[in-house]
Coordinates of C-alpha atoms in Angstrom, one line a residue:
Chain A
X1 CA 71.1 100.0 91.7
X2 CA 70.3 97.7 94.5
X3 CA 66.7 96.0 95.5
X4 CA 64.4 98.6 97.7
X5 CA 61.4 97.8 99.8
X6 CA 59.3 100.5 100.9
X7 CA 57.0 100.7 103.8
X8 CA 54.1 102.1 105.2
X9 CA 54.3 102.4 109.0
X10 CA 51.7 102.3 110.9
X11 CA 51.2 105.4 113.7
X12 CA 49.8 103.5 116.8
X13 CA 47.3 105.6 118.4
X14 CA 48.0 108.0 121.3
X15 CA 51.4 108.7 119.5
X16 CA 52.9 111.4 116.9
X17 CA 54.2 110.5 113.9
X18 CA 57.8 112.3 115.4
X19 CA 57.8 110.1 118.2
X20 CA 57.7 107.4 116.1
X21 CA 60.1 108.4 113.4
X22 CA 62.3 109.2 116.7
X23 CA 61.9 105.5 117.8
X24 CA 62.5 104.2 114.4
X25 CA 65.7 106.1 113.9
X26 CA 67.0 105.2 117.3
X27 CA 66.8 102.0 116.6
X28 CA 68.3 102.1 113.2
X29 CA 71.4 104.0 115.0
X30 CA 71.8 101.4 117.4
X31 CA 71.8 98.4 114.8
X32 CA 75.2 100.5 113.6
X33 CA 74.2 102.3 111.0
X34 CA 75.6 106.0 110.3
X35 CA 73.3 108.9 109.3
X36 CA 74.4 110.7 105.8
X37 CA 72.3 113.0 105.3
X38 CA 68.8 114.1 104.2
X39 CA 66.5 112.4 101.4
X40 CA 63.1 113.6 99.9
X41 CA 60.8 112.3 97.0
X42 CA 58.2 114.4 96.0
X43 CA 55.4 114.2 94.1
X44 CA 53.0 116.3 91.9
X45 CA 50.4 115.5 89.8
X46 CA 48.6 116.9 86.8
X47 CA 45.7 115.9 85.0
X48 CA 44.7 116.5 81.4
X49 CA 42.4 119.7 80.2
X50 CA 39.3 117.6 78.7
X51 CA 38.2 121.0 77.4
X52 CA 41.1 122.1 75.6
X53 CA 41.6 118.3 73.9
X54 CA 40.0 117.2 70.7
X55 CA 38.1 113.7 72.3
X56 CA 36.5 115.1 75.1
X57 CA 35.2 111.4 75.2
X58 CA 38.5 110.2 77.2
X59 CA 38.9 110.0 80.5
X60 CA 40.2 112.5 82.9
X61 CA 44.0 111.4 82.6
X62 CA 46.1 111.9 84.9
X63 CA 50.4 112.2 84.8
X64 CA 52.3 112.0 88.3
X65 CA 55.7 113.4 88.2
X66 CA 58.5 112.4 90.9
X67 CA 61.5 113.3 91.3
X68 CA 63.8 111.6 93.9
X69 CA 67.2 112.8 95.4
X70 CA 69.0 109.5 95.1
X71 CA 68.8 109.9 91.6
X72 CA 69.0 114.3 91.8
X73 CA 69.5 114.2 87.9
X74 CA 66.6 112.3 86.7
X75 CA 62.7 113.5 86.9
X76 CA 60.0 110.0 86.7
X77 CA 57.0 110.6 85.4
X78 CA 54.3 107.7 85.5
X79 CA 50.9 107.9 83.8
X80 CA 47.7 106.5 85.0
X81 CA 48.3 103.2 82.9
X82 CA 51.4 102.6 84.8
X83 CA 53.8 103.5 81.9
X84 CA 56.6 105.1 83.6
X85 CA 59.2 107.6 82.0
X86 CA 62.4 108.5 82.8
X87 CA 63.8 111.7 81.9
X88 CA 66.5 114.3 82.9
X89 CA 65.5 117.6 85.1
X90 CA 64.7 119.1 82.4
X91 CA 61.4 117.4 81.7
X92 CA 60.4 119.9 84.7
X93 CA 60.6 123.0 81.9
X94 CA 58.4 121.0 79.8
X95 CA 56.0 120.0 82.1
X96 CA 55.7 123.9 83.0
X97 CA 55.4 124.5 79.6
X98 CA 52.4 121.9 79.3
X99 CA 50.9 123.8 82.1
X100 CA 50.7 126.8 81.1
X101 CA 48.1 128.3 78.9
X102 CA 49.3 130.4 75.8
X103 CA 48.0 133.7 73.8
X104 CA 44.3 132.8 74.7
X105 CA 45.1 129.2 74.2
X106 CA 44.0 126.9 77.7
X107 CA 46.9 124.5 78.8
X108 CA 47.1 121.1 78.0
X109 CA 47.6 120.5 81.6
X110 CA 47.1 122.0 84.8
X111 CA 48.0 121.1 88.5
X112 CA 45.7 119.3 90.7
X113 CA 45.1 121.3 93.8
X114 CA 46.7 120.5 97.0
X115 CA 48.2 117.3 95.6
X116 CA 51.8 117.7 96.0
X117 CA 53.4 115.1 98.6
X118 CA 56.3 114.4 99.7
X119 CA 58.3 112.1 101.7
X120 CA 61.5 113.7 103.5
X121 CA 63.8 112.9 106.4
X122 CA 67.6 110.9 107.5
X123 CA 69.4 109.0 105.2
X124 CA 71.4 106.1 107.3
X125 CA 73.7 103.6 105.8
X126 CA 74.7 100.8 107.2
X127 CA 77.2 98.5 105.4
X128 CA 75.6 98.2 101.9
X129 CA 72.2 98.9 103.5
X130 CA 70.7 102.0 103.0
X131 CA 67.9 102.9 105.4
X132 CA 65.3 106.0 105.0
X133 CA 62.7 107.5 107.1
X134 CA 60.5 109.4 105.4
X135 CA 58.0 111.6 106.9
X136 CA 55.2 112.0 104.3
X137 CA 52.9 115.5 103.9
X138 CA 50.6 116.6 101.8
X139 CA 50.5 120.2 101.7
X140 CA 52.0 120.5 104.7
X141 CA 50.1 118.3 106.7
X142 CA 51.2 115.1 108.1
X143 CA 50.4 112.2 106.5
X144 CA 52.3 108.8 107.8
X145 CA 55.8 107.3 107.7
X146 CA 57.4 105.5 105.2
X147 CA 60.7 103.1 105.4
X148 CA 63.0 102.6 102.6
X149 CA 65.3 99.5 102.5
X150 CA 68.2 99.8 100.0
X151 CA 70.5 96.8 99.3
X152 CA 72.8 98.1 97.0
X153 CA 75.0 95.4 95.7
X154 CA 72.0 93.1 94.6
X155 CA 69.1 93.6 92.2
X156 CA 67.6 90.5 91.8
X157 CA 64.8 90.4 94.7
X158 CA 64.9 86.6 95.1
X159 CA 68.5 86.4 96.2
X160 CA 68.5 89.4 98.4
X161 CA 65.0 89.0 99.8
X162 CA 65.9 86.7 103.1
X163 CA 68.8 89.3 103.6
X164 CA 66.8 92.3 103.7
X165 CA 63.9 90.5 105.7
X166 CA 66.0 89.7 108.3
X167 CA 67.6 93.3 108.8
X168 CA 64.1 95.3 108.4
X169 CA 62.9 92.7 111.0
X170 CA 65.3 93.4 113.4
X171 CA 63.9 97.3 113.4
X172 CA 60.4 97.6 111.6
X173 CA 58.7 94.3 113.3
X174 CA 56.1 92.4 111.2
X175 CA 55.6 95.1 108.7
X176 CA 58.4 93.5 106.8
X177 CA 57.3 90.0 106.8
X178 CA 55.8 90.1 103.1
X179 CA 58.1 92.2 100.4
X180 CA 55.9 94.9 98.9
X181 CA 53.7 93.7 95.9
X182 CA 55.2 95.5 93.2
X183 CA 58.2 93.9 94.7
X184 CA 56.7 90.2 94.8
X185 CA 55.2 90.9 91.2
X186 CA 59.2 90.8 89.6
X187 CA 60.8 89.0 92.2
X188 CA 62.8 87.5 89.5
X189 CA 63.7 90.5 87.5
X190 CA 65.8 92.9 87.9
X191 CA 65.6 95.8 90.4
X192 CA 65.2 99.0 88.2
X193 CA 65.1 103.2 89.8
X194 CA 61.6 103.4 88.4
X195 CA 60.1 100.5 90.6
X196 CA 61.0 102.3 94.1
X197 CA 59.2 105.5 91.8
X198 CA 55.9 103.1 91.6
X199 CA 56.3 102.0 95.1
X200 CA 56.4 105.4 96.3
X201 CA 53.3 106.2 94.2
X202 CA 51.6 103.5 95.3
X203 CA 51.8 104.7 98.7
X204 CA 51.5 108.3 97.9
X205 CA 48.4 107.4 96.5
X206 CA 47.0 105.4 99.5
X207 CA 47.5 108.3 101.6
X208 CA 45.4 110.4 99.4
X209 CA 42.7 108.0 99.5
X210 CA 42.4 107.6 102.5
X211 CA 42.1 111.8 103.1
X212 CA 39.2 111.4 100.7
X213 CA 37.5 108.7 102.6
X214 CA 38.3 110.8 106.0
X215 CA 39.7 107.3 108.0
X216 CA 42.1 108.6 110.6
X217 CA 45.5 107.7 109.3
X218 CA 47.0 105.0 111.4
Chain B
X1 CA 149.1 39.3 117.7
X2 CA 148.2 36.8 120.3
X3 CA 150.0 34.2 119.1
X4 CA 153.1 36.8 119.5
X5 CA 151.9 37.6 123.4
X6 CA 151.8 34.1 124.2
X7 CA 155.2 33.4 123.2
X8 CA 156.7 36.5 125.1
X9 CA 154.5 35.2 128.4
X10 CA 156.1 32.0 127.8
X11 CA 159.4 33.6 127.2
X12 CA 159.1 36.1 130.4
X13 CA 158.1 33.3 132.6
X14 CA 161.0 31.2 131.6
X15 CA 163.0 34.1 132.4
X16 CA 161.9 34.8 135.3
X17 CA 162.5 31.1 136.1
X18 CA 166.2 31.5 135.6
X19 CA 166.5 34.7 137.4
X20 CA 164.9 32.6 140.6
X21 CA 167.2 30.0 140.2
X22 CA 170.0 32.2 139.6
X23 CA 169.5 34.3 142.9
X24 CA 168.7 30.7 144.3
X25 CA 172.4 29.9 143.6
X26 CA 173.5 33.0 145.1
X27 CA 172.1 32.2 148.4
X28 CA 173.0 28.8 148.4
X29 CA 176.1 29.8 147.9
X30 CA 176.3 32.5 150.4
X31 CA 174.0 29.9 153.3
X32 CA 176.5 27.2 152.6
X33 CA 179.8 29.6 153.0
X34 CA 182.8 28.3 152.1
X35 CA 186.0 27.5 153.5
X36 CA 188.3 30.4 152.5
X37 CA 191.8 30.0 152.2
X38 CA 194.7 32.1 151.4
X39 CA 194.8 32.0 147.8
X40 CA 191.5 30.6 147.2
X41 CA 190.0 33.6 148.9
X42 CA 190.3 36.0 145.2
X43 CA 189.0 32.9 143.5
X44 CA 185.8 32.5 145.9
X45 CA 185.0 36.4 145.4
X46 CA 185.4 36.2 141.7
X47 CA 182.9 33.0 141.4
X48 CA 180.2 35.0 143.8
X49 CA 181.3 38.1 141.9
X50 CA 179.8 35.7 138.5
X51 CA 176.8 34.1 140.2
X52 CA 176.0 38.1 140.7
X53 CA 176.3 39.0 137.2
X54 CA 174.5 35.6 136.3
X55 CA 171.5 37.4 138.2
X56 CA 172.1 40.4 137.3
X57 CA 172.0 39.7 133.1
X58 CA 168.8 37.2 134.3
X59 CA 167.1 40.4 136.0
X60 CA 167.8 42.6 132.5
X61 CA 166.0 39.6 130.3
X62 CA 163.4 39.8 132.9
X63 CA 163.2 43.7 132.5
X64 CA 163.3 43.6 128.8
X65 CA 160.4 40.5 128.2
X66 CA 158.0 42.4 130.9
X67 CA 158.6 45.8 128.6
X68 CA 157.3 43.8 125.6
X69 CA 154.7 42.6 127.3
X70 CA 151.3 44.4 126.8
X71 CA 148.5 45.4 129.4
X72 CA 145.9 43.4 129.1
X73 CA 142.6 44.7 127.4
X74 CA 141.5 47.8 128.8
X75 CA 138.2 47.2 127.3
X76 CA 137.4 44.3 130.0
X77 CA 138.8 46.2 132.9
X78 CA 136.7 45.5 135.6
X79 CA 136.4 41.6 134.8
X80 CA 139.9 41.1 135.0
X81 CA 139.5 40.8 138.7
X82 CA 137.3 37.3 137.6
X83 CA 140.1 35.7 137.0
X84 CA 141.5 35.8 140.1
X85 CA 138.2 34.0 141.7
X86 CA 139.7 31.1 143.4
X87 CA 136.3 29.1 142.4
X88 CA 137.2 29.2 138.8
X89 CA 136.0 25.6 137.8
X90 CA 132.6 26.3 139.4
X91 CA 132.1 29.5 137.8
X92 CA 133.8 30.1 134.5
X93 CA 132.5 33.4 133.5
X94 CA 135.9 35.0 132.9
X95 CA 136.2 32.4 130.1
X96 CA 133.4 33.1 128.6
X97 CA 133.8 36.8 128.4
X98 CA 136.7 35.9 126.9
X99 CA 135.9 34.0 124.7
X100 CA 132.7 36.4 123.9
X101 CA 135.2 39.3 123.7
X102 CA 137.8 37.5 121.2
X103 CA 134.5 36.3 119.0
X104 CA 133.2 40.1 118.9
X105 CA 136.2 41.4 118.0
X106 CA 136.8 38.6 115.0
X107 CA 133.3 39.9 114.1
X108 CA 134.2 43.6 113.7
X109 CA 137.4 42.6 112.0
X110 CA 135.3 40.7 109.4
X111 CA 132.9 43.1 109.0
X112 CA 135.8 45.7 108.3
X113 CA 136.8 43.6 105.5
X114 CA 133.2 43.2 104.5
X115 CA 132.9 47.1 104.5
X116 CA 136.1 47.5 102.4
X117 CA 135.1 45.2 100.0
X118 CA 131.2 46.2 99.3
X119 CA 131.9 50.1 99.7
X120 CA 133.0 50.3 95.7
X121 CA 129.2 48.6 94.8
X122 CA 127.4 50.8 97.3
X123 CA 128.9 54.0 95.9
X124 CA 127.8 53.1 92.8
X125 CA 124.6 52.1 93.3
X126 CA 124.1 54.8 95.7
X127 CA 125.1 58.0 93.3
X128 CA 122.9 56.7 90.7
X129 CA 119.7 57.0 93.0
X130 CA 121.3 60.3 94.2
X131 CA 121.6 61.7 90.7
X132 CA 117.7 60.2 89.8
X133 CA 116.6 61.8 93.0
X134 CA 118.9 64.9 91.8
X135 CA 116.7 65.3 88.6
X136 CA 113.3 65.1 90.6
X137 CA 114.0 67.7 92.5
X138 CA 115.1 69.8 89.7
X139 CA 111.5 69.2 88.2
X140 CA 110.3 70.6 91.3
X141 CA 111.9 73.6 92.0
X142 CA 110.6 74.8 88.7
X143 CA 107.1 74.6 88.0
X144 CA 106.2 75.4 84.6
X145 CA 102.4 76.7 85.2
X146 CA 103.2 80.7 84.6
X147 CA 105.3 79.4 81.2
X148 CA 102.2 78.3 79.1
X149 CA 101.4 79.0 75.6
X150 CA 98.1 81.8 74.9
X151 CA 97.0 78.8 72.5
X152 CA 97.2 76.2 75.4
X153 CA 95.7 78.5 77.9
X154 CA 92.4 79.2 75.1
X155 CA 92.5 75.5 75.0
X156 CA 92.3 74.3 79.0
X157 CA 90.1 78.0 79.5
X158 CA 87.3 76.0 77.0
X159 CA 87.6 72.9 79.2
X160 CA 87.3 74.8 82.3
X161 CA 84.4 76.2 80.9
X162 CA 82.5 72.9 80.6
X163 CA 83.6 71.8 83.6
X164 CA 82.2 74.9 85.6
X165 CA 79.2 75.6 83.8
X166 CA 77.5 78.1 86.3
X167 CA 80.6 80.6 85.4
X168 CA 80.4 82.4 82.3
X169 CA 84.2 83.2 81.0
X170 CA 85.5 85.5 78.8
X171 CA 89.3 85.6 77.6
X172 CA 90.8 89.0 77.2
X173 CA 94.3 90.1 76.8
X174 CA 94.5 93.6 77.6
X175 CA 98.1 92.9 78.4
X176 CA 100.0 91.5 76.2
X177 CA 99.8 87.3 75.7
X178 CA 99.2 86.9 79.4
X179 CA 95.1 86.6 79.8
X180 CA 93.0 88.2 82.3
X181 CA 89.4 86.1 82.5
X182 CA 86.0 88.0 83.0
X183 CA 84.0 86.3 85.0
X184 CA 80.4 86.6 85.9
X185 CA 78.5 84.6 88.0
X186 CA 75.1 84.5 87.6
X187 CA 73.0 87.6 88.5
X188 CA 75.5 88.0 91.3
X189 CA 78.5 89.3 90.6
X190 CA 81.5 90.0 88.1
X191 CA 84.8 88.8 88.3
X192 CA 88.4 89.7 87.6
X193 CA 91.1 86.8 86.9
X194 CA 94.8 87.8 86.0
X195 CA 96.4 85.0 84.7
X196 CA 100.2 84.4 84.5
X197 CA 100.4 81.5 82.0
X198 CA 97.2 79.4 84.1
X199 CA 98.6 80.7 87.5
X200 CA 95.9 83.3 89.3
X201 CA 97.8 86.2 89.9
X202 CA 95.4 88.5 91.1
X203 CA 90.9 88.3 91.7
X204 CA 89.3 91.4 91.9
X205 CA 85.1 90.8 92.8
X206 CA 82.8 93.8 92.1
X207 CA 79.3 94.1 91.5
X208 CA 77.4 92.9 88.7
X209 CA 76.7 96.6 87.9
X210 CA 79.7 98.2 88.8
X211 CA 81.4 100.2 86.0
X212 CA 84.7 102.1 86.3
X213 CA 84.2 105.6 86.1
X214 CA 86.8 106.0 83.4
X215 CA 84.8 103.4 81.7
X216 CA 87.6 101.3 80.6
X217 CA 87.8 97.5 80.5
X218 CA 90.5 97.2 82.9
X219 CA 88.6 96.2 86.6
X220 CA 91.6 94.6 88.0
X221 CA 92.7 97.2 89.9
X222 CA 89.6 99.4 91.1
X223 CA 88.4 97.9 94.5
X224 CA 84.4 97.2 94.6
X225 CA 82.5 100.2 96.8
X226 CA 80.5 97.8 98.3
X227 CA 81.8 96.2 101.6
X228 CA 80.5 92.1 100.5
X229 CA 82.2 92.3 97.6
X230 CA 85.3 93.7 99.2
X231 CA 84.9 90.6 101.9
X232 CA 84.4 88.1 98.6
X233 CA 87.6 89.8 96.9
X234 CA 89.3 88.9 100.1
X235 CA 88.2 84.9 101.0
X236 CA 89.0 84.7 96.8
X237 CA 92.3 85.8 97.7
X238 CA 92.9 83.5 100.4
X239 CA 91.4 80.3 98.1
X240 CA 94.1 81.0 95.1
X241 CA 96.6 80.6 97.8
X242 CA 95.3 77.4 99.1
X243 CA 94.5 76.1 95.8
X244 CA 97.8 76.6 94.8
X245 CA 99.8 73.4 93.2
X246 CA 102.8 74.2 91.4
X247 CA 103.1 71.1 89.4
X248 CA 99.1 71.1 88.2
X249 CA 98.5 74.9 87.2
X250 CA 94.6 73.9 85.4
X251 CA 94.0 71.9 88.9
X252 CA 94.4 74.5 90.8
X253 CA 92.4 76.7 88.3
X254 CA 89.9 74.5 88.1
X255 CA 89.9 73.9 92.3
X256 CA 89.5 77.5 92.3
X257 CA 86.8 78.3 89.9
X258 CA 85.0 75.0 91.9
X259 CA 84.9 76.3 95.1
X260 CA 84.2 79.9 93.9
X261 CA 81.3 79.1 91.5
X262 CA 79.6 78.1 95.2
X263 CA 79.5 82.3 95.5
X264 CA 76.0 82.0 93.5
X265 CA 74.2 81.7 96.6
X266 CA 75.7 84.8 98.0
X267 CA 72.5 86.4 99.4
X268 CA 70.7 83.4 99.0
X269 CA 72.4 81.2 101.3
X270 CA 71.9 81.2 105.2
X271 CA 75.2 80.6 107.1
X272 CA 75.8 77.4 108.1
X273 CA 76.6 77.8 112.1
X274 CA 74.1 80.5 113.1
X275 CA 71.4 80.0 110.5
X276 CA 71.3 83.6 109.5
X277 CA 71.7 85.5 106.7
X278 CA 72.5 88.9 107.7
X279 CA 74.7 89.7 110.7
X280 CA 76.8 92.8 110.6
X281 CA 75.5 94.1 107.6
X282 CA 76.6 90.9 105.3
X283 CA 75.4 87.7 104.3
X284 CA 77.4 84.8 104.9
X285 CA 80.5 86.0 102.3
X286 CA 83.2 83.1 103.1
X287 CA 82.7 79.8 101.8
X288 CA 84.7 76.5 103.5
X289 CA 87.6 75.4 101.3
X290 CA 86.7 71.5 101.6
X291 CA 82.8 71.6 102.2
X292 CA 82.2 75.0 100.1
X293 CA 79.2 75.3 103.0
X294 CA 78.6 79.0 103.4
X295 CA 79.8 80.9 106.4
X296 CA 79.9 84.7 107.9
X297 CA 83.2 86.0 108.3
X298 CA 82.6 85.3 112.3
X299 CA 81.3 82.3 112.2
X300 CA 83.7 80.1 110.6
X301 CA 86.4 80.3 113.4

């Protein structure tokens, strides 16, 4: 498991998000890189029945659960505190199970409404690079772009950072000049599958905010 | 010899002498005439008939002497025509060649002798450096660095391991008594060392979370799927070779492990002609065998 940065970018005005994904994956071509394949991370989210639990004092909680085709056998699940859980597929039937209410009984959970997103488009590789461009939607509507940077063979983000900087540069422009924060919090750690889970949560959930607050997505 | 040629000149010309003075008589003899009578007349041929033979015995001495005689030198050919300068006395250069000539070949003559006499010391003296020199080169033919004790090897491993402390090391012997290190540098990368005795046999660089898929120990043979640590694998390669002394196997261990504990700045380290890190899809992955500077694979030519 190497070190991945994801990006948000930005749709300048007067232009689709395709043409812009279209861009972006010209220009990845043209650095060398070879596409293989297709790549999605999705994302649903469930929140707690206050009614059917004992404390109705607690808060709404909520639980997030990801899945992500570069790992097709795992299922992520993060919860509001941040505490993330990896399991196999099968945490799927359980979740379903959670959800659904039984012999007059109400569900422990149930599915928030028009929450599912999901980020899906090429895979390109390039050396030990991996490079995705994911177009996100919620519900079917489109919400923004997001890069993925993979580099593979490293998983300490100090060494590698430089590196990477230097190649997302070279296509994405200044949105790379920082590494992402949950990056830069563990910059000396090591690189584990469930940090590019909260990085894509982190932007899943920026999206949805910013649907709630009605700003035209840039 | 000259002595001997001297003589015979001195003999010829004396020869020669009589042979003039005998054909001197004859023509006296014969310009003076004499008055021939009847009885004397048999006498008068038979006392020309002598004087002929006289010249004629002369003229054989003469013939033998000059066959005795040898040419002189051919080694002075040209300068023999010096001696028949009429200005001798105001010029005596055939002299001195001579003279040059007879004291050059005195010299080689003594330096014969001196050749035959020393030539039993020199062979002497001269097979005993040979057979010294001999049992140097036998030394060298056969370097002893892949014929090394396990125990010795544990020993100068542990000294190594002091000496290179940014390398962790770890001894296994998954064949036999020859010892294949593990290394692992860092947070960067994992290392395979086949040792033969303390001579590198083979390096095999993978990632530091590469696993085989048949989950057994042995990396040695199981090429890394990432393309830099392919490139490292290969400048490793190329380092044992230079590295390589035959007489000193933990120098050139040691020389090794130096230069390749310099891989820690992998992805760290910006190449030292272009001042990049990434070109091609890798980071600078050779590093220079004296200066250990970091290079890409491009930029060091």
């Amino acid at each position: 498991m190497g070190v991945v940065c994801v990006y948000a970018f930005p749709v300048p005005e007067g232009k689709s998000g395709q043409q812009v994904v279209d861009s972006l994956q010209k220009q990845v071509e043209l650095l060398g890189a070879v596409k293989t394949g297709n790549f999605s991370v999705d994302c649903e989210t469930y929140q707690a029945n206050t009614q059917a639990g004992t404390l109705t004092t607690t808060p709404q909680r909520l639980i997030h659960v990801l899945h992500n085709s570069e790992q097709p056998a795992s299922c992520f699940s993060v919860l509001d505190t941040g505490t993330t859980l990896i399991a196999d597929v099968l945490f799927d039937v359980l979740i379903h199970k959670l959800t659904s209410g039984k012999a007059g009984k109400e569900a422990f959970y149930q599915q928030r409404k028009g929450s599912k997103m999901e980020s899906k488009g090429p895979r390109y590789e390039l050396s030990d690079f991996i490079i995705k461009i994911g177009s996100v939607s919620m519900a079917s509507n489109f919400k923004g772009i997001l890069v993925e940077v993979e580099y593979s063979p490293c998983s300490v983000p100090t060494e590698c950072w430089n590196l990477m900087r230097e190649l997302m540069q070279s296509f994405m422009g200044n949105v790379a000049e920082t590494p992402p924060t949950l990056v830069k919090n563990k910059m000396d750690n090591f690189y584990l599958p469930g940090d590019t889970i909260n990085q894509y949560l982190e932007h899943f959930t920026n999206f949805r905010k910013q649907t709630v607050m009605g700003q035209p997505i840039r | 010899m000259a002595e001997n040629q001297t003589e015979s000149l001195i003999q010829a010309i004396r020869c020669t002498q009589k042979l003039r003075a005998s054909v001197a008589n004859v023509f006296q003899s014969l310009a003076d005439g004499c008055p021939v009578e009847k009885d004397n007349a048999v006498a008068a041929i038979g006392a020309f008939q002598e004087s002929l033979l006289v010249v004629y015995n002369d003229f054989s001495d003469v013939e033998k002497v000059s066959s005795s005689l040898q040419p002189l030198s051919s080694v002075t050919p040209n300068s023999i025509y010096l001696s028949i300068d009429p200005a001798i006395d105001k010029l005596p250069v055939y002299q001195q060649i001579i003279q040059s000539y007879k004291w050059s070949n005195k010299v080689s003559d003594l330096a014969g002798y001196a050749a035959s006499v020393m030539e039993p010391h020199a062979k002497s003296k001269r097979t005993t450096q040979y057979s010294s020199a001999q049992a140097k080169k036998v030394k060298r033919i056969s370097p002893t660095g892949h014929a090394v004790a396990p125990t010795a090897v544990e020993a100068c491993i542990a000294r190594l391991t002091q000496k290179v402390p940014d390398i962790s090391m770890k001894i296994t012997h998954p064949l036999g008594s020859h010892a294949v290190l593990q290394l692992t540098l860092g947070r960067i990368l994992k290392a395979q060392l086949a040792l033969r005795g303390l001579i590198i046999e083979r390096v095999n660089v993978r990632g530091l979370t590469e696993t085989n898929l048949d989950e057994s120990q042995m990396e040695l043979w199981s090429r890394s799927k990432y393309d830099v640590f392919q490139k490292v694998t290969e400048s490793a390669t190329a380092a044992v070779l230079h590295f390589y002394f035959p007489h000193n196997a933990e120098m050139s261990l040691y020389t090794f492990l130096h230069w390749f504990q310099k891989f820690r700045t992998l992805f760290s380290a910006p190449c030292q002609k272009c001042g990049k890190h990434y070109l091609n899809g890798l980071p600078p992955t050779w590093r220079d065998l004296r200066s250990t500077e970091p290079y890409h694979d491009v930029c060091r030519q």
